Short mmCIF file of C-alpha atoms and ligand atoms in Angstrom, two decimals:
data_model
loop_
_atom_site.label_atom_id
_atom_site.label_comp_id
_atom_site.label_asym_id
_atom_site.label_seq_id
_atom_site.Cartn_x
_atom_site.Cartn_y
_atom_site.Cartn_z
CA MET A 17 -32.55 61.21 -89.74
CA LYS A 18 -29.08 58.98 -89.49
CA LEU A 19 -27.18 57.70 -92.16
CA ILE A 20 -26.33 54.72 -92.89
CA ASP A 21 -22.67 54.76 -92.99
CA GLY A 22 -22.02 51.85 -95.43
CA LYS A 23 -17.80 52.39 -95.79
CA ALA A 24 -17.15 52.65 -91.80
CA VAL A 25 -19.59 49.52 -91.10
CA SER A 26 -17.48 47.99 -94.53
CA GLU A 27 -14.20 49.31 -92.56
CA GLU A 28 -15.05 47.82 -89.39
CA LEU A 29 -16.10 44.42 -90.70
CA LYS A 30 -12.54 44.43 -92.82
CA ASN A 31 -10.67 44.50 -89.39
CA ALA A 32 -12.92 41.82 -88.03
CA LEU A 33 -12.25 39.73 -90.94
CA LYS A 34 -8.23 40.62 -91.41
CA GLN A 35 -8.05 39.25 -87.61
CA ASP A 36 -10.40 36.19 -88.37
CA VAL A 37 -7.84 35.81 -91.70
CA LEU A 38 -4.59 35.55 -89.77
CA ASP A 39 -6.35 32.68 -87.60
CA TYR A 40 -7.01 31.09 -90.26
CA ARG A 41 -3.61 31.14 -91.94
CA LYS A 42 -2.23 29.69 -88.51
CA LYS A 43 -4.36 27.04 -88.51
CA SER A 44 -4.89 26.25 -92.10
CA GLY A 45 -1.47 27.14 -93.39
CA ARG A 46 -2.93 28.72 -96.16
CA VAL A 47 -4.23 32.28 -97.42
CA PRO A 48 -7.94 32.75 -98.62
CA HIS A 49 -7.99 33.20 -102.29
CA LEU A 50 -10.22 35.15 -104.36
CA ALA A 51 -9.79 35.34 -108.23
CA ALA A 52 -11.39 37.48 -110.82
CA ILE A 53 -12.31 37.60 -114.74
CA LEU A 54 -12.34 40.75 -116.20
CA VAL A 55 -13.63 41.00 -119.77
CA GLY A 56 -12.77 44.25 -121.57
CA ASP A 57 -12.18 47.99 -120.50
CA ASN A 58 -15.09 49.36 -119.28
CA PRO A 59 -14.06 51.69 -116.94
CA ALA A 60 -16.91 50.92 -114.47
CA SER A 61 -16.10 47.24 -114.32
CA LYS A 62 -12.47 48.06 -114.21
CA ALA A 63 -13.24 50.51 -110.50
CA TYR A 64 -15.12 47.48 -109.09
CA VAL A 65 -12.90 45.07 -109.82
CA GLY A 66 -10.17 47.13 -108.78
CA ASN A 67 -11.96 47.73 -105.14
CA LYS A 68 -12.14 44.22 -105.15
CA VAL A 69 -8.51 43.54 -105.06
CA ARG A 70 -7.56 46.22 -102.64
CA ALA A 71 -10.52 44.87 -100.32
CA CYS A 72 -8.36 41.82 -100.75
CA GLU A 73 -4.76 42.67 -99.77
CA GLN A 74 -6.93 44.84 -96.74
CA VAL A 75 -8.08 41.73 -95.28
CA GLY A 76 -5.04 39.50 -96.51
CA TYR A 77 -6.26 37.30 -99.05
CA LYS A 78 -4.46 36.34 -102.16
CA SER A 79 -5.89 37.82 -105.17
CA THR A 80 -6.07 37.00 -108.99
CA LEU A 81 -6.91 39.22 -111.66
CA VAL A 82 -7.65 37.81 -114.69
CA LYS A 83 -8.13 39.96 -117.49
CA LEU A 84 -9.54 39.38 -121.64
CA ASP A 85 -9.80 40.96 -124.38
CA ASP A 86 -12.95 42.39 -124.98
CA ASN A 87 -13.53 40.29 -128.55
CA ILE A 88 -12.64 37.07 -126.48
CA THR A 89 -14.96 34.12 -127.77
CA GLN A 90 -17.45 32.47 -125.39
CA ALA A 91 -15.28 29.37 -125.88
CA ARG A 92 -12.05 30.52 -124.31
CA LEU A 93 -13.98 32.61 -121.65
CA LEU A 94 -15.75 29.28 -120.85
CA GLU A 95 -12.51 27.68 -120.60
CA GLU A 96 -10.85 30.67 -118.32
CA ILE A 97 -13.83 29.82 -115.89
CA ARG A 98 -13.18 26.14 -115.76
CA LYS A 99 -9.43 26.28 -114.96
CA LEU A 100 -10.62 28.33 -112.06
CA ASN A 101 -13.03 25.80 -111.25
CA GLU A 102 -10.49 22.87 -111.30
CA ASP A 103 -7.83 25.21 -109.50
CA PRO A 104 -7.68 24.21 -105.73
CA ASP A 105 -5.88 26.89 -104.76
CA VAL A 106 -8.76 29.14 -105.83
CA ASP A 107 -11.57 29.54 -103.11
CA GLY A 108 -14.11 31.17 -104.95
CA PHE A 109 -14.08 33.70 -108.10
CA ILE A 110 -16.27 36.21 -109.95
CA VAL A 111 -16.92 37.06 -113.60
CA GLN A 112 -17.66 41.20 -113.46
CA LEU A 113 -20.96 42.03 -115.68
CA PRO A 114 -22.06 43.49 -117.11
CA LEU A 115 -20.07 41.39 -120.51
CA PRO A 116 -19.37 42.10 -123.93
CA LYS A 117 -22.91 41.80 -125.96
CA HIS A 118 -21.43 38.74 -127.75
CA ILE A 119 -20.80 36.51 -124.66
CA ASN A 120 -23.96 34.59 -123.50
CA GLU A 121 -24.23 35.39 -119.39
CA THR A 122 -26.47 32.70 -118.56
CA GLU A 123 -23.93 30.24 -119.95
CA VAL A 124 -21.45 32.12 -118.16
CA THR A 125 -23.34 31.84 -114.92
CA LEU A 126 -24.11 28.58 -115.07
CA ALA A 127 -20.59 27.14 -116.04
CA ILE A 128 -19.47 28.43 -112.21
CA ASP A 129 -19.01 25.81 -110.05
CA HIS A 130 -21.75 26.81 -107.43
CA LYS A 131 -18.89 25.79 -104.56
CA LYS A 132 -16.96 28.81 -105.92
CA ASP A 133 -20.11 31.21 -106.69
CA VAL A 134 -19.45 33.80 -103.99
CA ASP A 135 -21.49 35.76 -106.08
CA GLY A 136 -24.46 34.20 -105.28
CA PHE A 137 -25.32 34.37 -109.10
CA HIS A 138 -25.79 30.56 -109.95
CA PRO A 139 -29.07 28.75 -109.76
CA VAL A 140 -27.98 26.48 -107.45
CA ASN A 141 -27.02 29.34 -104.30
CA PHE A 142 -30.06 31.12 -105.56
CA GLY A 143 -32.63 28.35 -105.55
CA ARG A 144 -30.82 27.57 -101.50
CA MET A 145 -30.71 31.08 -100.44
CA ALA A 146 -34.92 31.10 -101.90
CA GLN A 147 -35.29 27.86 -99.53
CA GLY A 148 -33.51 28.94 -96.09
CA MET A 149 -30.62 26.57 -96.56
CA PRO A 150 -26.90 27.88 -96.41
CA ALA A 151 -25.92 29.21 -99.55
CA PHE A 152 -23.57 31.98 -100.69
CA LEU A 153 -26.18 34.88 -100.72
CA PRO A 154 -25.26 37.47 -103.56
CA ALA A 155 -23.22 40.02 -102.21
CA THR A 156 -25.19 43.20 -102.87
CA PRO A 157 -28.27 41.64 -100.93
CA TYR A 158 -25.96 39.76 -98.36
CA GLY A 159 -24.45 43.80 -97.45
CA ILE A 160 -27.71 45.31 -97.58
CA LEU A 161 -28.78 42.78 -94.66
CA LEU A 162 -25.04 43.33 -92.90
CA LEU A 163 -25.87 46.94 -92.91
CA LEU A 164 -29.91 46.47 -91.73
CA GLU A 165 -28.01 44.10 -88.69
CA ARG A 166 -25.77 46.94 -87.68
CA TYR A 167 -28.12 49.54 -87.50
CA ASN A 168 -30.60 47.43 -85.41
CA ILE A 169 -33.34 48.13 -88.19
CA GLU A 170 -36.34 46.12 -87.50
CA THR A 171 -37.75 44.20 -90.58
CA ALA A 172 -40.22 41.48 -88.80
CA GLY A 173 -43.55 42.81 -89.33
CA LYS A 174 -42.32 45.84 -91.81
CA HIS A 175 -43.94 46.85 -95.28
CA VAL A 176 -40.79 46.65 -97.47
CA VAL A 177 -40.54 48.06 -100.85
CA VAL A 178 -37.89 46.76 -103.33
CA VAL A 179 -38.42 48.33 -107.01
CA GLY A 180 -36.48 46.83 -109.27
CA ARG A 181 -36.64 43.16 -109.92
CA SER A 182 -33.00 42.57 -111.43
CA ASN A 183 -31.59 38.69 -110.63
CA ILE A 184 -28.71 39.94 -108.56
CA VAL A 185 -30.38 42.87 -106.33
CA GLY A 186 -34.49 42.95 -106.75
CA THR A 187 -35.54 39.68 -106.50
CA PRO A 188 -32.94 38.50 -104.34
CA ILE A 189 -33.13 40.89 -101.32
CA SER A 190 -37.23 40.69 -101.60
CA ILE A 191 -37.01 36.72 -101.12
CA LEU A 192 -34.26 37.60 -98.18
CA LEU A 193 -36.42 39.94 -96.13
CA SER A 194 -39.40 38.31 -96.36
CA ARG A 195 -38.26 35.25 -95.39
CA LYS A 196 -38.73 33.60 -91.97
CA SER A 197 -35.32 35.10 -90.28
CA LYS A 198 -33.22 37.84 -88.80
CA SER A 199 -33.18 40.80 -91.09
CA GLY A 200 -36.60 39.18 -92.83
CA ASP A 201 -40.40 38.66 -91.82
CA ALA A 202 -41.15 41.33 -93.57
CA THR A 203 -44.06 41.86 -96.08
CA VAL A 204 -42.42 42.41 -99.21
CA THR A 205 -43.76 44.38 -101.98
CA LEU A 206 -41.44 44.31 -105.66
CA ALA A 207 -42.17 46.74 -108.00
CA HIS A 208 -40.63 46.93 -111.55
CA SER A 209 -41.16 48.99 -114.88
CA ARG A 210 -44.59 47.42 -114.81
CA THR A 211 -46.06 48.21 -111.58
CA LYS A 212 -49.00 50.63 -111.85
CA ASN A 213 -49.27 53.62 -109.42
CA LEU A 214 -45.35 53.44 -108.34
CA ALA A 215 -45.74 56.29 -106.08
CA ASP A 216 -48.43 55.19 -104.45
CA VAL A 217 -46.77 51.76 -103.88
CA VAL A 218 -43.56 52.90 -102.87
CA ARG A 219 -45.39 55.03 -100.52
CA LEU A 220 -46.54 51.94 -98.27
CA GLY A 221 -43.07 51.28 -97.71
CA ASP A 222 -41.62 51.39 -94.33
CA ILE A 223 -38.58 50.38 -95.87
CA VAL A 224 -37.39 51.34 -99.59
CA VAL A 225 -34.97 49.23 -101.59
CA ALA A 226 -34.20 50.99 -104.65
CA ALA A 227 -32.63 49.21 -106.91
CA ILE A 228 -33.18 50.63 -110.70
CA GLY A 229 -30.55 52.71 -111.93
CA ILE A 230 -32.21 55.70 -112.72
CA PRO A 231 -30.58 58.96 -111.10
CA GLY A 232 -32.51 60.17 -108.27
CA PHE A 233 -35.56 58.14 -110.08
CA ILE A 234 -37.12 57.89 -105.84
CA THR A 235 -38.55 61.41 -105.15
CA GLU A 236 -39.46 62.46 -101.93
CA ASP A 237 -43.10 62.74 -102.61
CA MET A 238 -42.99 59.03 -102.79
CA ILE A 239 -41.42 58.38 -99.57
CA LYS A 240 -43.54 57.80 -96.24
CA ILE A 241 -42.56 60.37 -93.13
CA GLY A 242 -39.81 58.13 -91.18
CA ALA A 243 -38.47 55.26 -93.83
CA VAL A 244 -35.80 53.78 -94.24
CA VAL A 245 -34.10 54.17 -97.64
CA ILE A 246 -31.70 51.91 -99.26
CA ASP A 247 -30.19 53.18 -102.42
CA VAL A 248 -28.22 50.67 -104.61
CA GLY A 249 -28.25 52.85 -107.52
CA ILE A 250 -24.91 53.43 -108.72
CA ASN A 251 -25.40 55.55 -111.78
CA ARG A 252 -22.72 58.75 -113.30
CA VAL A 253 -24.33 61.67 -114.14
CA GLU A 254 -22.31 64.68 -115.45
CA ASP A 255 -21.49 67.64 -113.41
CA GLU A 256 -19.17 70.84 -114.78
CA SER A 257 -18.33 71.41 -111.37
CA ALA A 258 -16.27 67.91 -110.30
CA PRO A 259 -13.10 67.49 -110.74
CA LYS A 260 -13.73 64.65 -113.44
CA GLY A 261 -16.86 66.35 -114.90
CA SER A 262 -19.10 63.47 -113.31
CA ARG A 263 -20.13 62.23 -110.24
CA LEU A 264 -21.97 59.15 -108.93
CA VAL A 265 -25.19 59.66 -107.72
CA GLY A 266 -27.98 56.84 -106.37
CA ASP A 267 -31.91 56.14 -107.73
CA VAL A 268 -33.10 58.50 -104.95
CA ASP A 269 -33.44 62.10 -105.14
CA PHE A 270 -31.15 62.34 -101.87
CA GLU A 271 -31.21 65.88 -100.27
CA PRO A 272 -34.86 66.33 -100.48
CA VAL A 273 -35.94 62.41 -99.57
CA ARG A 274 -32.95 62.60 -96.43
CA GLY A 275 -35.39 65.39 -95.00
CA LYS A 276 -38.31 62.57 -94.60
CA SER A 277 -36.54 59.28 -94.15
CA SER A 278 -35.33 57.94 -90.92
CA TYR A 279 -32.28 56.05 -91.98
CA ILE A 280 -30.64 56.63 -95.53
CA THR A 281 -28.12 54.99 -97.02
CA PRO A 282 -25.56 57.78 -99.21
CA VAL A 283 -24.25 57.02 -103.19
CA PRO A 284 -21.45 56.78 -102.65
CA GLY A 285 -20.53 55.13 -99.02
CA GLY A 286 -23.41 53.12 -98.69
CA VAL A 287 -24.86 49.65 -100.22
CA GLY A 288 -21.35 49.67 -103.13
CA PRO A 289 -18.55 49.18 -100.33
CA MET A 290 -20.96 46.54 -98.12
CA THR A 291 -21.01 45.05 -101.87
CA VAL A 292 -17.34 44.33 -101.64
CA MET A 293 -17.73 42.85 -98.06
CA GLY A 294 -20.26 40.09 -98.99
CA LEU A 295 -17.93 39.26 -101.51
CA LEU A 296 -15.19 39.33 -99.23
CA LEU A 297 -17.45 37.36 -96.22
CA ASN A 298 -18.76 34.94 -99.12
CA THR A 299 -14.96 33.94 -99.62
CA PHE A 300 -14.21 33.07 -96.41
CA LYS A 301 -16.90 31.20 -96.06
CA SER A 302 -15.55 29.25 -99.08
CA ALA A 303 -12.25 28.91 -97.59
CA ASN A 304 -13.39 27.50 -94.15
CA LYS A 305 -15.88 25.25 -96.18
CA GLU A 306 -19.05 26.50 -94.32
CA ILE A 307 -21.79 26.14 -97.11
CA TYR A 308 -20.38 23.01 -99.19
CA SER A 309 -17.76 20.68 -97.56
P1 NAD B 14 -31.39 46.33 -113.90
O1 NAD B 14 -30.66 47.46 -114.49
O2 NAD B 14 -30.84 44.90 -114.06
O3 NAD B 14 -32.25 46.17 -113.43
C1 NAD B 14 -33.70 47.68 -113.37
C2 NAD B 14 -34.78 47.23 -112.68
O4 NAD B 14 -35.29 48.10 -112.33
C3 NAD B 14 -35.80 46.42 -113.51
O5 NAD B 14 -36.35 45.04 -112.81
C4 NAD B 14 -36.76 46.95 -114.27
O6 NAD B 14 -38.17 46.67 -113.97
C5 NAD B 14 -36.43 48.63 -112.73
N1 NAD B 14 -36.98 49.67 -113.38
C6 NAD B 14 -36.68 50.26 -114.13
N2 NAD B 14 -37.34 51.37 -114.81
C7 NAD B 14 -38.54 51.31 -114.12
C8 NAD B 14 -39.16 52.07 -113.89
N3 NAD B 14 -39.69 53.60 -114.86
N4 NAD B 14 -40.16 52.02 -112.83
C9 NAD B 14 -40.11 50.89 -112.11
N5 NAD B 14 -38.72 50.41 -111.94
C10 NAD B 14 -38.45 50.40 -113.02
O7 NAD B 14 -30.81 46.32 -112.48
P2 NAD B 14 -29.64 46.21 -111.24
O8 NAD B 14 -28.58 45.12 -111.83
O9 NAD B 14 -30.11 45.48 -109.61
O10 NAD B 14 -28.97 47.96 -111.15
C11 NAD B 14 -30.33 48.58 -110.77
C12 NAD B 14 -28.79 49.49 -110.29
O11 NAD B 14 -28.30 49.54 -109.15
C13 NAD B 14 -28.14 49.87 -111.49
O12 NAD B 14 -27.68 51.48 -110.95
C14 NAD B 14 -26.61 49.52 -110.97
O13 NAD B 14 -25.10 49.88 -111.31
C15 NAD B 14 -26.59 49.34 -109.23
N6 NAD B 14 -26.22 48.26 -108.64
C16 NAD B 14 -25.31 48.97 -107.43
C17 NAD B 14 -24.75 47.84 -107.11
C18 NAD B 14 -23.94 48.26 -105.14
O14 NAD B 14 -23.40 47.54 -104.97
N7 NAD B 14 -24.23 49.29 -104.75
C19 NAD B 14 -24.62 46.28 -107.04
C20 NAD B 14 -25.58 46.11 -108.28
C21 NAD B 14 -26.53 47.37 -109.03
#
């Protein structure tokens, strides 16, 4: 079994990007700029946004954090999005999800200018991605592709089973891995809450991507010997022995599955840091007008 070290790969990629950013700054006289809107004070969202701001500092980007109150109206939030859409200094921005219940998330996603949608959630980017056109790839699937590439994990002709069909992880990674491309050309099964005989389906996977949101859901009996296991889940579970009384675990029952797999991502330190990397790379592409002129 080989551990896929997302933390180490993201550090390597950040160091390379840092140099590219220096060159960009010299050449253009400006600084790549990523902004984030954070609504309310959900601790997990605060931590994710904090990581993104720190990552910007590490690679030499400018970052702006727009903090908004939990009870902000839809109209006010859309107004903040409009300001960022129109600010020529901002290359890209994200609205950290989840949003409070009274906010219409779809309307928010649609309000973001797709040319600044560095999270890759806007239907224009999603559609372009699905058709193999240049697009901002959703940050987590982008990060997974980078990990597979970095570890030379062959996907062509392999059977990939993705569990979970969210718009931000499961569905886009299933599309990307099945496309005719590098880190693609796989035969993909997209499994979800209505899949029958899920264990039998997952057992067919040469590569298994778990994006469910249930701690330890993928157990050892579901994994074929030698499979590659990509655990996207981030779940906080109680643990009295941990300093905070809780710890983060993935959707995979790590220790037993580890023994059966050829490669596996840990949680934390697997896909999570690569999601931030995907976001940084999309922002750099935006600054360079690589996707849209
Ligand atoms: P989601 O919560 O929107 O959807 C969960 C999916 O799991 C659904 O499509 C559902 O069909 C499927 N599912 C639920 N119960 C199931 C069952 N019993 N059997 C089979 N499938 C079932 O998913 P999401 O937003 O993709 O998040 C999934 C997990 O990934 C969460 O833990 C989330 O925190 C984590 N996540 C991590 C990153 C990262 O950077 N590592 C990024 C995004 C999400």
